Coordinates of C-alpha atoms in Angstrom, one line a residue:
X1 CA 201.8 -133.5 66.1
X2 CA 199.0 -131.0 66.4
X3 CA 195.5 -130.9 65.1
X4 CA 194.1 -128.1 62.9
X5 CA 192.1 -126.9 65.9
X6 CA 195.2 -126.6 68.0
X7 CA 197.0 -124.7 65.2
X8 CA 194.1 -122.3 65.0
X9 CA 194.4 -121.5 68.7
X10 CA 198.2 -121.3 68.6
X11 CA 198.1 -118.8 65.7
X12 CA 195.5 -116.7 67.6
X13 CA 197.7 -116.6 70.6
X14 CA 200.7 -115.7 68.5
X15 CA 198.7 -112.7 67.2
X16 CA 198.0 -111.5 70.8
X17 CA 194.4 -112.7 71.0
X18 CA 193.1 -112.4 74.6
X19 CA 189.4 -113.2 74.1
X20 CA 187.0 -114.5 71.5
X21 CA 183.2 -114.4 71.2
X22 CA 181.3 -117.5 70.1
X23 CA 178.1 -119.5 69.8
X24 CA 179.3 -123.1 70.0
X25 CA 178.7 -125.6 67.2
X26 CA 179.6 -129.2 66.5
X27 CA 181.4 -128.1 63.3
X28 CA 184.3 -126.6 65.3
X29 CA 184.5 -128.8 68.4
X30 CA 188.2 -129.4 67.8
X31 CA 188.8 -125.6 68.3
X32 CA 186.7 -125.5 71.4
X33 CA 188.7 -128.4 72.8
X34 CA 192.0 -126.7 72.0
X35 CA 190.8 -123.6 73.8
X36 CA 190.6 -125.5 77.1
X37 CA 193.6 -124.3 79.2
X38 CA 194.8 -122.1 76.3
X39 CA 194.6 -118.9 78.3
X40 CA 192.3 -117.3 75.7
X41 CA 189.1 -116.0 77.2
X42 CA 185.9 -117.3 75.7
X43 CA 182.6 -115.3 75.9
X44 CA 179.7 -117.6 75.3
X45 CA 176.9 -115.7 73.5
X46 CA 173.2 -116.4 72.9
X47 CA 173.0 -115.6 69.2
X48 CA 175.6 -115.3 66.4
X49 CA 174.6 -111.8 65.4
X50 CA 175.3 -110.6 69.0
X51 CA 178.6 -112.5 69.1
X52 CA 179.7 -110.8 65.9
X53 CA 178.7 -107.4 67.3
X54 CA 180.7 -108.0 70.4
X55 CA 183.7 -108.8 68.3
X56 CA 183.1 -105.6 66.3
X57 CA 183.0 -103.6 69.5
X58 CA 186.3 -105.1 70.7
X59 CA 187.9 -104.3 67.3
X60 CA 186.4 -100.8 67.3
X61 CA 187.7 -99.9 70.8
X62 CA 191.1 -101.6 70.7
X63 CA 192.1 -101.4 67.1
X64 CA 192.9 -105.2 67.2
X65 CA 190.6 -107.6 65.3
X66 CA 187.7 -108.9 67.3
X67 CA 187.5 -112.7 67.0
X68 CA 184.2 -114.5 66.5
X69 CA 183.5 -118.2 66.1
X70 CA 180.2 -119.5 64.8
X71 CA 178.9 -122.8 63.3
X72 CA 178.0 -123.4 59.7
X73 CA 174.8 -122.5 57.9
X74 CA 172.3 -120.8 60.2
X75 CA 175.0 -119.8 62.6
X76 CA 177.0 -118.1 59.8
X77 CA 174.0 -116.3 58.3
X78 CA 173.0 -115.0 61.7
X79 CA 176.5 -113.6 62.1
X80 CA 176.1 -111.5 59.0
X81 CA 174.4 -108.7 61.0
X82 CA 177.6 -108.0 62.8
X83 CA 179.7 -108.7 59.8
X84 CA 177.9 -106.0 57.8
X85 CA 178.5 -103.4 60.6
X86 CA 182.2 -104.2 60.6
X87 CA 182.4 -103.9 56.8
X88 CA 180.6 -100.5 56.5
X89 CA 182.3 -99.1 59.6
X90 CA 185.9 -100.2 58.7
X91 CA 186.3 -102.3 61.8
X92 CA 189.0 -105.1 62.0
X93 CA 187.3 -108.5 62.8
X94 CA 187.9 -112.1 61.9
X95 CA 184.9 -114.4 61.7
X96 CA 185.7 -118.2 61.8
X97 CA 182.9 -120.4 60.5
X98 CA 182.7 -124.1 60.9
X99 CA 182.2 -125.9 57.6
X100 CA 181.0 -129.3 56.4
X101 CA 183.8 -131.8 56.0
X102 CA 185.7 -131.8 52.7
X103 CA 184.2 -134.9 51.1
X104 CA 180.7 -133.6 51.6
X105 CA 181.1 -130.3 49.8
X106 CA 179.1 -129.3 46.7
X107 CA 176.3 -131.7 47.6
X108 CA 174.2 -129.3 49.6
X109 CA 175.1 -131.2 52.7
X110 CA 173.6 -130.4 56.1
X111 CA 173.8 -126.6 56.7
X112 CA 176.3 -126.2 53.8
X113 CA 177.0 -122.8 52.4
X114 CA 179.8 -121.8 49.9
X115 CA 181.1 -118.9 51.9
X116 CA 183.4 -117.5 49.2
X117 CA 180.4 -116.9 47.0
X118 CA 177.9 -115.9 49.8
X119 CA 180.0 -113.5 51.9
X120 CA 182.1 -111.6 49.4
X121 CA 180.0 -108.4 49.9
X122 CA 180.3 -108.7 53.7
X123 CA 184.1 -109.0 54.0
X124 CA 187.5 -107.9 52.7
X125 CA 188.6 -111.4 52.2
X126 CA 186.8 -114.8 52.3
X127 CA 188.7 -118.1 52.3
X128 CA 188.3 -121.7 53.2
X129 CA 191.2 -123.7 54.6
X130 CA 191.6 -127.1 52.9
X131 CA 195.0 -128.1 54.4
X132 CA 195.6 -128.0 58.2
X133 CA 199.3 -127.4 57.6
X134 CA 198.4 -124.0 56.0
X135 CA 196.4 -122.8 59.0
X136 CA 199.1 -120.4 60.4
X137 CA 199.5 -119.0 56.9
X138 CA 195.8 -118.3 56.4
X139 CA 195.2 -117.0 60.0
X140 CA 198.2 -114.6 59.9
X141 CA 197.0 -113.3 56.5
X142 CA 193.6 -112.8 58.0
X143 CA 195.0 -110.5 60.7
X144 CA 197.0 -108.6 58.1
X145 CA 194.0 -108.0 55.8
X146 CA 191.7 -107.1 58.7
X147 CA 194.1 -104.4 60.0
X148 CA 195.8 -103.0 56.9
X149 CA 194.6 -100.2 54.5
X150 CA 190.9 -99.7 55.2
X151 CA 190.3 -102.2 58.1
X152 CA 187.4 -104.6 57.9
X153 CA 186.2 -108.1 58.5
X154 CA 187.7 -111.3 57.2
X155 CA 185.9 -114.7 57.0
X156 CA 187.7 -118.0 57.3
X157 CA 185.7 -121.2 56.7
X158 CA 187.0 -124.3 58.6
X159 CA 186.0 -127.7 57.3
X160 CA 185.3 -130.0 60.3
X161 CA 187.7 -132.7 59.2
X162 CA 190.5 -130.1 58.7
X163 CA 190.2 -129.1 62.3
X164 CA 190.4 -132.8 63.5
X165 CA 193.3 -133.8 61.2
X166 CA 196.8 -133.9 62.7
X167 CA 199.8 -132.1 61.2
X168 CA 203.0 -134.1 61.7
X169 CA 205.5 -131.3 61.7
X170 CA 203.8 -128.1 62.9
X171 CA 205.9 -125.0 63.1
X172 CA 207.7 -124.7 66.4
X173 CA 207.1 -120.9 66.5
X174 CA 204.4 -118.9 64.8
X175 CA 205.3 -115.3 64.1
X176 CA 202.5 -112.8 63.3
X177 CA 202.7 -110.6 60.2
X178 CA 203.6 -107.0 60.8
X179 CA 201.0 -104.4 59.9
X180 CA 202.7 -101.6 57.9
X181 CA 202.1 -98.0 58.6
X182 CA 201.2 -95.9 55.6
X183 CA 203.0 -92.6 56.1
X184 CA 202.4 -89.3 54.2
X185 CA 205.1 -88.1 51.9
X186 CA 207.1 -84.9 52.6
X187 CA 205.9 -83.3 49.4
X188 CA 202.2 -83.9 50.3
X189 CA 202.7 -82.5 53.8
X190 CA 204.5 -79.4 52.4
X191 CA 201.6 -78.9 50.0
X192 CA 199.1 -79.2 52.8
X193 CA 201.0 -76.7 55.0
X194 CA 201.0 -74.2 52.2
X195 CA 197.3 -74.6 51.6
X196 CA 196.5 -74.3 55.3
X197 CA 198.6 -71.1 55.5
X198 CA 196.5 -69.5 52.7
X199 CA 193.1 -70.7 53.9
X200 CA 190.8 -68.3 55.6
X201 CA 188.0 -70.8 56.3
X202 CA 189.5 -74.3 56.7
X203 CA 187.5 -77.1 58.3
X204 CA 188.9 -80.5 59.4
X205 CA 186.6 -83.6 59.6
X206 CA 187.8 -86.7 61.5
X207 CA 186.5 -90.2 60.8
X208 CA 187.3 -93.8 60.1
X209 CA 189.5 -96.1 62.1
X210 CA 193.2 -96.8 62.8
X211 CA 193.3 -93.9 65.3
X212 CA 195.2 -94.0 68.6
X213 CA 195.0 -92.0 71.8
X214 CA 198.3 -90.4 70.9
X215 CA 197.0 -89.5 67.4
X216 CA 193.9 -87.9 68.7
X217 CA 195.9 -85.7 71.1
X218 CA 198.3 -84.7 68.3
X219 CA 195.4 -83.5 66.1
X220 CA 194.0 -81.6 69.0
X221 CA 197.3 -79.8 69.6
X222 CA 197.7 -79.1 65.9
X223 CA 194.2 -77.7 65.5
X224 CA 194.8 -75.3 68.4
X225 CA 198.2 -74.2 67.0
X226 CA 196.8 -73.7 63.4
X227 CA 193.4 -72.5 64.5
X228 CA 191.3 -75.0 62.6
X229 CA 187.7 -75.9 63.6
X230 CA 187.3 -79.7 63.8
X231 CA 184.2 -81.8 63.4
X232 CA 183.8 -85.6 63.9
X233 CA 182.1 -87.8 61.4
X234 CA 178.9 -89.7 62.2
X235 CA 179.3 -91.8 65.3
X236 CA 183.0 -91.0 65.6
X237 CA 182.7 -88.4 68.2
X238 CA 185.3 -89.9 70.4
X239 CA 188.0 -88.7 68.0
X240 CA 188.1 -85.2 69.5
X241 CA 187.6 -83.6 72.9
X242 CA 184.2 -81.9 72.7
X243 CA 185.2 -79.3 75.3
X244 CA 188.3 -78.3 73.3
X245 CA 188.0 -74.8 71.9
X246 CA 188.5 -76.0 68.4
X247 CA 185.6 -78.5 68.4
X248 CA 182.8 -77.6 66.0
X249 CA 180.4 -80.5 66.4
X250 CA 179.4 -83.8 64.8
X251 CA 179.1 -84.1 61.1
X252 CA 176.2 -86.6 60.9
X253 CA 172.5 -87.0 60.9
X254 CA 170.8 -83.8 62.0
X255 CA 174.0 -81.7 61.6
X256 CA 174.0 -78.2 63.2
X257 CA 173.0 -75.9 60.3
X258 CA 175.9 -73.5 61.3
X259 CA 178.4 -76.3 60.9
X260 CA 176.9 -77.5 57.6
X261 CA 177.1 -74.0 56.2
X262 CA 180.7 -73.6 57.4
X263 CA 181.6 -76.8 55.4
X264 CA 179.8 -75.6 52.3
X265 CA 181.6 -72.2 52.3
X266 CA 185.0 -73.5 53.4
X267 CA 188.0 -72.7 51.3
X268 CA 189.8 -75.9 52.4
X269 CA 188.0 -79.1 53.7
X270 CA 190.2 -81.8 55.2
X271 CA 188.7 -85.3 55.5
X272 CA 191.0 -87.3 57.7
X273 CA 190.5 -91.1 58.0
X274 CA 186.9 -91.3 56.8
X275 CA 185.1 -92.0 53.6
X276 CA 182.5 -89.2 54.1
X277 CA 179.7 -91.5 53.0
X278 CA 175.9 -90.9 53.0
X279 CA 175.2 -90.1 56.7
X280 CA 178.1 -87.7 57.4
X281 CA 177.7 -86.0 54.1
X282 CA 174.0 -85.2 54.7
X283 CA 172.9 -87.4 51.8
X284 CA 175.9 -86.4 49.7
X285 CA 174.9 -82.7 49.8
X286 CA 177.8 -81.1 51.7
X287 CA 180.3 -81.9 49.0
X288 CA 179.5 -82.2 45.3
X289 CA 180.2 -85.5 43.5
X290 CA 182.6 -86.1 41.9
X291 CA 184.2 -82.7 42.1
X292 CA 183.5 -80.7 45.2
X293 CA 183.3 -76.9 44.9
X294 CA 185.5 -76.6 48.0
X295 CA 189.2 -77.5 47.7
X296 CA 189.4 -81.0 49.3
X297 CA 192.3 -82.7 51.1
X298 CA 191.4 -86.3 51.6
X299 CA 193.6 -88.4 53.9
X300 CA 193.0 -92.2 53.9
X301 CA 194.9 -95.3 54.6
X302 CA 193.5 -97.1 51.6
X303 CA 194.5 -95.6 48.2
X304 CA 191.4 -97.2 46.7
X305 CA 189.2 -94.8 48.7
X306 CA 191.0 -91.7 47.4
X307 CA 189.0 -90.4 44.4
X308 CA 186.4 -93.2 44.6
X309 CA 183.5 -90.8 45.4
X310 CA 185.1 -87.4 45.7
X311 CA 187.9 -86.1 43.5
X312 CA 190.4 -84.5 46.0
X313 CA 192.5 -81.5 45.3
X314 CA 195.2 -83.2 47.4
X315 CA 195.2 -86.9 48.1
X316 CA 197.3 -88.2 51.0
X317 CA 197.6 -92.0 51.3
X318 CA 198.3 -92.3 55.0
X319 CA 196.7 -94.0 58.1
X320 CA 195.4 -91.5 60.7
X321 CA 198.0 -92.2 63.3
X322 CA 200.9 -91.7 60.9
X323 CA 199.2 -88.5 59.5
X324 CA 198.7 -87.1 63.0
X325 CA 202.3 -87.7 63.8
X326 CA 203.3 -85.8 60.6
X327 CA 201.0 -83.0 61.6
X328 CA 203.0 -82.6 64.8
X329 CA 205.9 -81.2 62.9
X330 CA 203.9 -79.1 60.5
X331 CA 204.4 -75.4 61.2
X332 CA 201.4 -73.3 60.1
X333 CA 200.8 -69.6 60.8
X334 CA 197.0 -69.1 60.7
X335 CA 195.5 -66.4 58.6
X336 CA 194.1 -63.4 60.6
X337 CA 190.5 -64.0 61.6
X338 CA 190.7 -67.8 61.9
X339 CA 190.8 -67.6 65.7
X340 CA 187.5 -65.7 65.7
X341 CA 186.0 -68.2 63.3
X342 CA 187.1 -71.1 65.6
X343 CA 185.6 -69.4 68.6
X344 CA 182.3 -68.7 66.9
X345 CA 182.0 -72.3 65.7
X346 CA 182.7 -73.7 69.1
X347 CA 180.2 -71.4 70.7
X348 CA 177.6 -72.6 68.1
X349 CA 178.4 -76.2 69.0
X350 CA 177.9 -75.5 72.7
X351 CA 174.6 -73.9 72.0
X352 CA 173.5 -76.8 69.7
X353 CA 174.6 -79.4 72.2
X354 CA 172.7 -77.9 75.2
X355 CA 169.6 -80.2 75.6
X356 CA 166.1 -78.8 76.1
X357 CA 164.8 -78.9 79.6
X358 CA 161.1 -79.6 78.7
X359 CA 159.1 -81.7 76.4
X360 CA 156.0 -83.9 76.2
X361 CA 155.2 -86.3 79.0
X362 CA 156.5 -86.9 82.6
X363 CA 160.0 -87.9 81.6
X364 CA 162.3 -85.3 80.1
X365 CA 165.4 -86.7 78.4
X366 CA 167.2 -83.3 78.4
X367 CA 167.8 -83.1 82.2
X368 CA 168.7 -86.8 82.2
X369 CA 171.4 -86.3 79.6
X370 CA 172.6 -83.2 81.5
X371 CA 172.9 -85.3 84.7
X372 CA 174.8 -88.1 82.9
X373 CA 177.1 -85.6 81.4
X374 CA 178.0 -84.4 84.8
X375 CA 178.1 -87.7 86.6
X376 CA 179.7 -90.2 84.1
X377 CA 183.5 -90.6 84.4
X378 CA 185.4 -89.1 81.4
X379 CA 186.5 -92.6 80.4
X380 CA 183.0 -94.2 80.5
X381 CA 182.2 -96.1 77.4
X382 CA 178.8 -95.4 75.7
X383 CA 177.3 -97.8 73.2
X384 CA 174.1 -97.7 71.2
X385 CA 172.3 -99.2 68.3
X386 CA 170.0 -97.2 65.9
X387 CA 166.9 -95.2 66.5
X388 CA 165.7 -91.7 67.3
X389 CA 166.7 -92.2 71.0
X390 CA 170.3 -92.1 69.8
X391 CA 170.0 -88.4 68.9
X392 CA 170.1 -87.7 72.7
X393 CA 173.5 -89.3 72.8
X394 CA 175.1 -88.1 69.6
X395 CA 173.9 -84.5 69.8
X396 CA 174.1 -83.8 73.6
X397 CA 176.7 -86.0 75.2
X398 CA 180.1 -84.3 75.2
X399 CA 182.7 -87.0 74.6
X400 CA 186.1 -86.2 76.1
X401 CA 188.4 -89.2 75.4
X402 CA 189.4 -91.8 72.8
X403 CA 187.8 -95.3 72.9
X404 CA 184.7 -94.1 74.7
X405 CA 182.1 -94.7 72.0
X406 CA 180.9 -97.8 70.2
X407 CA 178.0 -97.1 67.8
X408 CA 177.4 -98.4 64.3
X409 CA 177.8 -95.9 61.5
X410 CA 175.9 -98.5 59.4
X411 CA 172.8 -97.7 61.3
X412 CA 172.2 -101.2 62.6
X413 CA 169.6 -101.8 65.3
X414 CA 170.3 -104.2 68.2
X415 CA 174.0 -103.2 68.6
X416 CA 174.1 -101.4 71.9
X417 CA 173.8 -104.4 74.3
X418 CA 176.3 -106.8 72.6
X419 CA 178.6 -103.8 72.0
X420 CA 178.5 -103.0 75.7
X421 CA 179.5 -106.6 76.5
X422 CA 182.4 -106.5 74.1
X423 CA 183.5 -103.1 75.6
X424 CA 183.3 -104.3 79.2
X425 CA 185.3 -107.4 78.3
X426 CA 188.0 -105.2 76.7
X427 CA 188.0 -102.6 79.5
X428 CA 186.8 -104.4 82.7
X429 CA 187.6 -101.5 85.0
X430 CA 185.6 -98.8 83.2
X431 CA 181.9 -98.0 83.4
X432 CA 180.0 -99.1 80.3
X433 CA 176.6 -97.7 79.5
X434 CA 174.4 -99.0 76.7
X435 CA 171.6 -96.9 75.2
X436 CA 168.8 -98.7 73.4
X437 CA 165.3 -98.1 72.2
X438 CA 162.6 -100.6 73.0
X439 CA 162.7 -102.0 69.4
X440 CA 166.5 -101.8 69.4
X441 CA 166.8 -103.7 72.7
X442 CA 164.5 -106.5 71.6
X443 CA 166.7 -107.4 68.6
X444 CA 169.7 -108.6 70.7
X445 CA 168.5 -108.1 74.2
X446 CA 168.9 -111.8 75.0
X447 CA 172.7 -111.1 75.2
X448 CA 171.8 -109.5 78.6
X449 CA 172.1 -113.1 79.7
X450 CA 175.7 -113.2 78.5
X451 CA 176.4 -110.2 80.7
X452 CA 175.0 -112.0 83.7
X453 CA 176.8 -115.2 83.0
X454 CA 180.2 -113.4 82.7
X455 CA 179.5 -111.0 85.6
X456 CA 179.7 -107.9 83.5
X457 CA 178.2 -104.8 85.3
X458 CA 177.0 -103.0 82.1
X459 CA 174.1 -100.6 82.6
X460 CA 171.5 -100.6 79.8
X461 CA 169.2 -97.6 79.4
X462 CA 166.1 -98.6 77.5
X463 CA 164.2 -95.6 76.1
X464 CA 160.8 -97.2 75.7
X465 CA 158.1 -95.4 73.6
X466 CA 156.4 -98.6 72.5
X467 CA 157.1 -98.2 68.8
X468 CA 159.7 -98.2 66.1
X469 CA 160.2 -94.5 66.6
X470 CA 162.4 -93.6 63.6
X471 CA 160.1 -95.4 61.1
X472 CA 157.0 -93.9 62.8
X473 CA 158.5 -90.4 62.4
X474 CA 159.0 -90.9 58.7
X475 CA 155.6 -92.5 58.5
X476 CA 153.9 -89.4 60.0
X477 CA 155.9 -87.1 57.7
X478 CA 155.0 -89.0 54.5
X479 CA 151.7 -90.6 55.4
X480 CA 150.3 -88.5 58.2
X481 CA 147.7 -90.2 60.4
X482 CA 148.1 -93.6 58.8
X483 CA 150.0 -95.7 61.3
X484 CA 151.0 -99.1 60.0
X485 CA 153.5 -101.7 61.4
X486 CA 155.2 -99.4 63.9
X487 CA 153.4 -100.0 67.2
X488 CA 155.1 -102.4 69.7
X489 CA 154.0 -104.3 72.8
X490 CA 156.9 -104.8 75.1
X491 CA 157.8 -106.7 78.3
X492 CA 158.4 -105.0 81.6
X493 CA 162.1 -104.4 81.0
X494 CA 163.0 -103.9 84.7
X495 CA 161.3 -107.2 85.5
X496 CA 163.1 -108.9 82.6
X497 CA 166.5 -107.8 84.0
X498 CA 165.6 -109.3 87.4
X499 CA 164.4 -112.5 85.7
X500 CA 167.9 -112.8 84.1
X501 CA 169.5 -112.3 87.6
X502 CA 170.3 -108.7 87.1
X503 CA 169.1 -105.4 88.5
X504 CA 166.0 -103.6 87.1
X505 CA 164.7 -100.0 87.4
X506 CA 161.7 -98.2 85.9
X507 CA 161.8 -94.5 85.4
X508 CA 158.4 -92.8 84.9
X509 CA 159.4 -89.3 86.0
X510 CA 162.5 -87.3 85.3
X511 CA 163.5 -87.1 89.0
X512 CA 163.4 -90.9 89.2
X513 CA 166.4 -91.3 86.9
X514 CA 169.4 -90.2 89.0
X515 CA 168.6 -92.4 92.1
X516 CA 167.8 -95.3 89.8
X517 CA 171.1 -95.0 88.0
X518 CA 173.0 -94.7 91.3
X519 CA 171.3 -97.8 92.6
X520 CA 172.0 -99.8 89.5
X521 CA 175.7 -98.9 89.6
X522 CA 176.0 -99.7 93.2
X523 CA 174.8 -103.3 92.7
X524 CA 177.7 -104.2 90.6
X525 CA 175.4 -106.3 88.5
X526 CA 174.3 -106.0 84.9
X527 CA 171.3 -103.6 85.0
X528 CA 168.5 -102.3 82.9
X529 CA 166.9 -98.9 83.5
X530 CA 163.7 -98.5 81.6
X531 CA 162.7 -95.0 80.7
X532 CA 159.0 -94.7 79.8
X533 CA 159.1 -91.9 77.2
X534 CA 156.0 -90.2 75.8
X535 CA 155.5 -91.1 72.1
X536 CA 155.1 -87.5 71.3
X537 CA 158.8 -86.9 72.4
X538 CA 160.0 -88.3 69.1
X539 CA 162.9 -85.9 68.7
X540 CA 164.5 -83.3 71.0
X541 CA 162.8 -80.4 69.2
X542 CA 159.6 -81.7 67.5
X543 CA 156.6 -83.8 68.4
X544 CA 154.9 -86.5 66.3
X545 CA 151.9 -84.1 66.0
X546 CA 154.2 -81.4 64.6
X547 CA 155.8 -83.8 62.2
X548 CA 152.5 -85.1 60.9
X549 CA 151.1 -81.6 60.6
X550 CA 147.7 -82.9 62.0
X551 CA 148.1 -81.4 65.4
X552 CA 146.6 -84.6 66.8
X553 CA 148.3 -86.5 69.5
X554 CA 148.1 -90.2 68.7

């Protein structure tokens, strides 16, 4: 005999789960008990939103569903912050939620929520398990749904009494469901090859998930062979080596105008893996909807995404890894002049991604990013949430390798610190650096305690300008001189790190950063480096005064 809680853990192990993230609750005590001596690592978090973001980061970097357990009601609703990120970003994740016992349902019992009604917008599939004997079936299906087609989160609600109830004849062996590859057809690849051979100005844009290290390298080799410039979609920069001669830059917020123009005048745009939603499409302006002026080849693992927003000239239903493998055997002779175009676009990227050396205040972010670019290992993992500070990462850091970036394309604040914890758990031997603004850090900064408890040596760089910078920028643009609800009063972040038991540094001059970073890394502890940035340094190229048009420094 086995309890429902034991069957949950058995099925997780059968699906290769090594670690899960949770905030404990009495509604799933039977699972917590079954985890004792199970061999599955448990990361105890401080808030359910942070736990879900850690699971998202794990899924984002490994391709395997991140696993998160939370309790019912408030615990579940807190977790929706991470659930929304996983949904919009196509990240495989499974959120298990404790639920009221079966005989109390539909009475608005203590902390009761009907998750199938409440969470449909947040997940690919939402279900509640009523029979403990069906737990392996439901959990296996959850893994299949989370990883197949367009990946995403799944929610399973677990009534408390189902987890305690015993199953007399549990399965002796639990076998996971296979995740099928979606391969491109020969006819589609032949059509693509012919179109590429005729194209004078092709552009390839990589995005989405279901990539592998092998697939990334296969696309790099094909791009070089076929002489195609390649851009990476918003916050997917790890999908192509930025020093590769075919790299043309990131297709996201604040796109290089030269790259935007190249997409607009292209005679063949290839979207591989991504949806090309609002941020990478510059507010749906790079391609017309529903019929782009440019011939469009859209490659996506989910047939439902093909033609949903843009009508493609050629639709290829394939996951990125299978498509990249097919590209390896595609023979294309590039049109004359394509090599020169590729070289020009890469040179434009290098110029665009060279940070400014000066700016307002005593701390200059440009030289700091330059130093990090030289000093960070090529396999270092960088995480961040949302805010103007992230521009320094996305525009100026030159990513080299796959699985080195965890950032929410959904634009969610507070992601950087929990994502760094998830990344460090997944890759304990690699350096993990989280970037956060002061407002961003304070949303899930309490998870720094989780890093301390689990002895994770993440380094958190807090760019502190004492305001919600992105909102203030828009405020100054639209309502110049009328500051409202964007000023912040913050703690001493370095002292906060020490209070948690970590290492803290404060950077008030540019030259302070390098030694501070070296000291932080040498401690082997979770660390916070606070950079005190002048409020006028709101973007790499414009000050607040320039944006407001008042010329007044506030």
